[in-house]
Tab-separated table of N, CA and C in Angstrom:
chain	number	residue	atom	x	y	z
F	1	MET	N	80.282	123.931	105.497
F	1	MET	CA	81.092	122.848	105.317
F	1	MET	C	81.298	122.097	106.885
F	2	GLU	N	81.166	120.751	106.704
F	2	GLU	CA	81.455	120.043	108.040
F	2	GLU	C	82.736	119.327	107.883
F	3	ILE	N	83.544	119.174	108.649
F	3	ILE	CA	84.755	118.562	108.561
F	3	ILE	C	84.992	117.729	110.004
F	4	ASN	N	85.295	116.442	109.873
F	4	ASN	CA	85.701	115.743	111.001
F	4	ASN	C	86.970	114.783	110.794
F	5	ARG	N	87.591	114.370	111.770
F	5	ARG	CA	88.760	113.707	111.875
F	5	ARG	C	88.555	112.480	112.501
F	6	PHE	N	89.103	111.158	112.074
F	6	PHE	CA	88.842	109.842	112.701
F	6	PHE	C	89.796	109.046	112.841
F	7	LYS	N	90.142	108.110	113.734
F	7	LYS	CA	91.213	107.059	113.594
F	7	LYS	C	90.556	105.800	113.380
F	8	VAL	N	90.967	105.122	112.321
F	8	VAL	CA	90.118	104.004	111.918
F	8	VAL	C	90.639	102.778	112.802
F	9	LEU	N	89.870	102.264	113.577
F	9	LEU	CA	89.703	101.049	114.455
F	9	LEU	C	89.594	99.712	113.848
F	10	ALA	N	88.719	99.538	112.832
F	10	ALA	CA	88.355	98.463	112.153
F	10	ALA	C	89.676	97.613	111.902
F	11	GLU	N	89.748	96.433	112.197
F	11	GLU	CA	90.877	95.274	112.032
F	11	GLU	C	91.333	95.301	110.611
F	12	THR	N	90.112	95.401	109.730
F	12	THR	CA	90.593	95.394	108.200
F	12	THR	C	90.546	96.600	107.689
F	13	GLY	N	90.625	97.621	108.648
F	13	GLY	CA	90.818	99.086	107.918
F	13	GLY	C	89.334	99.438	107.138
F	14	ILE	N	89.542	100.385	106.139
F	14	ILE	CA	88.351	100.779	105.470
F	14	ILE	C	88.471	99.983	104.211
F	15	MET	N	88.133	98.776	103.919
F	15	MET	CA	88.262	97.993	102.624
F	15	MET	C	87.140	97.170	102.878
F	16	SER	N	86.777	96.752	101.813
F	16	SER	CA	85.862	95.628	101.476
F	16	SER	C	84.516	95.960	102.092
F	17	ARG	N	84.036	95.155	103.179
F	17	ARG	CA	82.630	95.343	103.713
F	17	ARG	C	82.513	96.933	104.153
F	18	PRO	N	83.429	97.311	105.098
F	18	PRO	CA	83.313	98.720	105.751
F	18	PRO	C	83.165	99.620	104.851
F	19	ALA	N	83.963	99.554	103.700
F	19	ALA	CA	84.231	100.464	102.622
F	19	ALA	C	82.642	100.620	101.763
F	20	THR	N	82.298	99.433	101.533
F	20	THR	CA	80.868	99.232	100.733
F	20	THR	C	79.974	99.921	101.612
F	21	ARG	N	79.717	99.615	102.886
F	21	ARG	CA	78.611	100.113	103.563
F	21	ARG	C	78.770	101.664	103.827
F	22	LEU	N	80.058	101.978	104.024
F	22	LEU	CA	80.377	103.646	104.004
F	22	LEU	C	79.708	104.387	102.735
F	23	VAL	N	80.277	103.626	101.638
F	23	VAL	CA	79.655	104.345	100.447
F	23	VAL	C	78.337	104.357	100.385
F	24	ILE	N	77.632	103.389	100.839
F	24	ILE	CA	76.150	103.354	100.663
F	24	ILE	C	75.488	104.439	101.679
F	25	ALA	N	75.991	104.654	102.757
F	25	ALA	CA	75.637	105.570	103.777
F	25	ALA	C	75.765	106.856	103.060
F	26	ALA	N	76.929	107.229	102.492
F	26	ALA	CA	77.165	108.468	101.992
F	26	ALA	C	76.148	108.835	100.860
F	27	GLN	N	75.672	107.859	99.995
F	27	GLN	CA	74.716	107.909	98.870
F	27	GLN	C	73.307	108.348	99.253
F	28	ASN	N	73.276	108.203	100.589
F	28	ASN	CA	71.777	108.768	101.247
F	28	ASN	C	71.688	110.260	101.145
F	29	TYR	N	72.558	110.992	100.871
F	29	TYR	CA	72.662	112.321	101.031
F	29	TYR	C	72.964	113.155	99.726
F	30	VAL	N	72.296	114.268	99.666
F	30	VAL	CA	72.655	115.098	98.373
F	30	VAL	C	74.101	115.871	98.359
F	31	SER	N	74.335	116.121	99.711
F	31	SER	CA	75.772	116.738	99.614
F	31	SER	C	76.835	116.128	98.987
F	32	ASN	N	77.934	116.892	98.831
F	32	ASN	CA	79.212	116.298	98.370
F	32	ASN	C	79.940	115.776	99.678
F	33	VAL	N	80.460	114.636	99.515
F	33	VAL	CA	81.093	113.965	100.557
F	33	VAL	C	82.188	113.495	100.221
F	34	ARG	N	83.341	113.996	101.058
F	34	ARG	CA	84.716	113.669	100.574
F	34	ARG	C	85.518	112.965	101.635
F	35	LEU	N	86.303	112.098	101.270
F	35	LEU	CA	87.217	111.329	102.265
F	35	LEU	C	88.799	111.646	101.881
F	36	THR	N	89.404	111.941	102.894
F	36	THR	CA	90.840	112.450	102.676
F	36	THR	C	91.825	111.263	103.525
F	37	TYR	N	92.821	110.689	102.969
F	37	TYR	CA	93.648	109.915	103.587
F	37	TYR	C	95.097	110.096	102.982
F	38	ASN	N	96.087	110.331	103.661
F	38	ASN	CA	97.376	110.494	103.398
F	38	ASN	C	97.728	111.366	102.177
F	39	GLY	N	96.862	112.512	102.184
F	39	GLY	CA	97.000	113.469	101.211
F	39	GLY	C	96.049	113.490	100.046
F	40	LYS	N	95.427	112.298	99.858
F	40	LYS	CA	94.722	112.067	98.778
F	40	LYS	C	93.118	112.112	99.203
F	41	THR	N	92.266	112.845	98.419
F	41	THR	CA	90.846	113.119	98.596
F	41	THR	C	90.033	112.431	97.649
F	42	VAL	N	89.168	111.865	98.036
F	42	VAL	CA	88.006	111.212	96.872
F	42	VAL	C	86.568	111.381	97.426
F	43	ASN	N	85.700	111.062	96.394
F	43	ASN	CA	84.371	111.262	96.577
F	43	ASN	C	83.992	109.842	97.435
F	44	LEU	N	83.344	110.212	98.472
F	44	LEU	CA	82.930	109.045	99.544
F	44	LEU	C	81.679	108.205	98.946
F	45	LYS	N	81.176	108.809	97.795
F	45	LYS	CA	80.197	107.998	97.194
F	45	LYS	C	80.594	107.087	96.007
F	46	SER	N	81.899	107.062	96.030
F	46	SER	CA	82.597	106.095	94.820
F	46	SER	C	83.344	105.124	95.651
F	47	ILE	N	82.783	103.774	95.378
F	47	ILE	CA	83.429	102.663	95.880
F	47	ILE	C	85.071	102.415	95.368
F	48	MET	N	85.138	102.753	94.282
F	48	MET	CA	86.495	102.633	93.426
F	48	MET	C	87.458	103.628	94.172
F	49	GLY	N	86.934	105.067	94.487
F	49	GLY	CA	87.609	105.923	94.969
F	49	GLY	C	88.064	105.703	96.530
F	50	VAL	N	87.052	105.078	97.275
F	50	VAL	CA	87.554	104.771	98.664
F	50	VAL	C	88.547	103.475	98.595
F	51	MET	N	88.113	102.666	97.915
F	51	MET	CA	89.022	101.423	97.680
F	51	MET	C	90.485	101.619	97.261
F	52	SER	N	90.629	102.557	96.495
F	52	SER	CA	91.842	102.955	95.921
F	52	SER	C	92.756	103.515	97.025
F	53	LEU	N	92.037	104.037	98.195
F	53	LEU	CA	93.258	104.612	99.243
F	53	LEU	C	93.803	103.520	99.817
F	54	GLY	N	93.277	102.187	100.103
F	54	GLY	CA	93.662	101.340	100.865
F	54	GLY	C	94.008	101.698	102.274
F	55	ILE	N	93.002	102.071	102.948
F	55	ILE	CA	93.185	102.677	104.361
F	55	ILE	C	93.261	101.606	105.394
F	56	PRO	N	94.350	101.320	106.060
F	56	PRO	CA	94.548	100.236	107.102
F	56	PRO	C	94.307	100.760	108.453
F	57	GLN	N	93.991	99.739	109.237
F	57	GLN	CA	93.657	100.095	110.703
F	57	GLN	C	94.817	100.844	111.471
F	58	GLY	N	94.359	101.865	112.262
F	58	GLY	CA	95.382	102.885	112.918
F	58	GLY	C	95.515	104.108	112.076
F	59	SER	N	95.052	104.123	110.949
F	59	SER	CA	95.209	105.357	109.948
F	59	SER	C	94.226	106.480	110.555
F	60	TYR	N	94.674	107.743	110.200
F	60	TYR	CA	93.753	108.838	110.354
F	60	TYR	C	93.082	109.292	109.276
F	61	ILE	N	91.914	109.658	109.210
F	61	ILE	CA	91.153	110.220	108.067
F	61	ILE	C	90.429	111.210	108.347
F	62	GLN	N	89.993	111.933	107.240
F	62	GLN	CA	88.907	113.105	107.390
F	62	GLN	C	87.888	113.091	106.431
F	63	ILE	N	86.724	113.470	106.888
F	63	ILE	CA	85.648	113.257	106.120
F	63	ILE	C	84.900	114.876	106.166
F	64	SER	N	84.623	115.230	104.982
F	64	SER	CA	83.969	116.492	104.752
F	64	SER	C	82.624	116.537	104.149
F	65	THR	N	81.750	117.010	104.424
F	65	THR	CA	80.672	117.393	103.674
F	65	THR	C	80.397	118.729	103.507
F	66	SER	N	79.700	118.906	102.237
F	66	SER	CA	79.244	120.336	101.969
F	66	SER	C	78.030	120.189	100.896
F	67	GLY	N	77.030	121.028	101.344
F	67	GLY	CA	75.672	121.101	100.475
F	67	GLY	C	74.442	121.250	101.363
F	68	ASP	N	73.384	120.998	100.708
F	68	ASP	CA	72.120	121.407	101.407
F	68	ASP	C	71.820	120.678	102.588
F	69	ASP	N	72.444	119.390	102.822
F	69	ASP	CA	72.147	118.546	103.894
F	69	ASP	C	73.581	118.256	104.492
F	70	GLU	N	74.447	119.167	104.657
F	70	GLU	CA	75.859	118.685	105.008
F	70	GLU	C	75.769	118.257	106.475
F	71	GLN	N	75.066	118.804	107.205
F	71	GLN	CA	75.017	118.607	108.693
F	71	GLN	C	74.423	117.386	108.960
F	72	GLU	N	73.263	116.962	108.368
F	72	GLU	CA	72.585	115.651	108.330
F	72	GLU	C	73.588	114.508	107.848
F	73	ALA	N	74.149	114.833	106.772
F	73	ALA	CA	74.833	113.921	106.126
F	73	ALA	C	76.213	113.408	106.967
F	74	MET	N	76.844	114.530	107.510
F	74	MET	CA	77.775	114.257	108.603
F	74	MET	C	77.374	113.264	109.615
F	75	ALA	N	76.310	113.823	110.311
F	75	ALA	CA	75.741	113.135	111.518
F	75	ALA	C	75.398	111.770	111.147
F	76	GLY	N	74.948	111.432	110.081
F	76	GLY	CA	74.568	110.015	109.561
F	76	GLY	C	75.902	109.245	109.447
F	77	ILE	N	76.865	109.704	108.723
F	77	ILE	CA	78.186	109.036	108.457
F	77	ILE	C	78.874	108.781	109.737
F	78	VAL	N	78.853	109.863	110.716
F	78	VAL	CA	79.535	109.654	111.885
F	78	VAL	C	78.914	108.408	112.783
F	79	GLU	N	77.646	108.536	112.755
F	79	GLU	CA	76.796	107.467	113.594
F	79	GLU	C	77.131	106.051	112.994
F	80	TYR	N	76.993	106.034	111.619
F	80	TYR	CA	77.373	104.639	110.992
F	80	TYR	C	78.845	104.074	111.444
F	81	LEU	N	79.757	105.103	111.320
F	81	LEU	CA	81.245	104.672	111.562
F	81	LEU	C	81.435	104.278	112.975
F	82	GLN	N	80.815	105.122	113.895
F	82	GLN	CA	81.144	104.843	115.366
F	82	GLN	C	80.135	103.677	115.881
F	83	ASP	N	78.976	103.542	115.375
F	83	ASP	CA	77.982	102.295	115.728
F	83	ASP	C	78.562	101.021	115.309
F	84	GLY	N	79.381	101.027	114.077
F	84	GLY	CA	80.053	99.786	113.804
F	84	GLY	C	81.696	99.657	114.182
F	85	HIS	N	81.785	100.582	114.934
F	85	HIS	CA	83.325	100.444	115.654
F	85	HIS	C	84.329	100.356	114.638
F	86	VAL	N	83.970	101.241	113.569
F	86	VAL	CA	85.030	101.285	112.172
F	86	VAL	C	85.964	102.453	112.756
F	87	VAL	N	85.500	103.411	113.370
F	87	VAL	CA	86.470	104.553	113.649
F	87	VAL	C	86.104	105.117	114.964
F	88	GLU	N	87.082	106.064	115.486
F	88	GLU	CA	86.742	106.847	116.752
F	88	GLU	C	87.246	108.288	116.164
F	89	GLN	N	86.267	109.251	116.715
F	89	GLN	CA	86.564	110.575	116.254
F	89	GLN	C	87.605	111.305	117.034
F	90	VAL	N	88.426	112.118	116.397
F	90	VAL	CA	89.492	112.612	117.291
F	90	VAL	C	89.293	113.911	116.898
F	91	GLU	N	90.238	115.033	117.641
F	91	GLU	CA	90.331	116.328	117.251
F	91	GLU	C	90.965	116.645	115.853
F	92	LEU	N	90.482	117.556	115.239
F	92	LEU	CA	91.063	117.990	113.841
F	92	LEU	C	92.760	118.010	113.930
F	93	ASP	N	93.296	118.794	114.908
F	93	ASP	CA	94.709	118.731	115.005
F	93	ASP	C	95.503	117.715	115.611
F	94	ALA	N	94.867	116.664	115.839
F	94	ALA	CA	95.486	115.302	116.425
F	94	ALA	C	96.072	114.569	115.268
F	95	SER	N	97.204	113.915	115.515
F	95	SER	CA	97.940	113.257	114.441
F	95	SER	C	98.013	111.565	114.807
C-alpha cells in the first residue's frame, strides 16, 4: 500500500474540473485508489464520491493506492496533481 498526504493549492479546491481530471487519472490503474478528507474516505475513481467531499483550498487530503500497480498509480496521480498545481505533497504527520 502506498500512502501520501497533500495540501490543496488549487483556488477552487478539488471540485469540478480538477476533480474530473483526477478521477480520470485514477481510472487508468487497476489498483484500488482511495481519497480521504476530513475523516471520510471515497473511491477516487468515483466522481460522485470525490465531489461529495467538497474539498476546499488549503485542506489536507490523503491518497492511498493498493493493488498490482499501486506504485505506478501513486506516481501517476502525484505527477498529475503536482504538474497541475492542484496540491503540494506534505509529510504524513503534518497538519
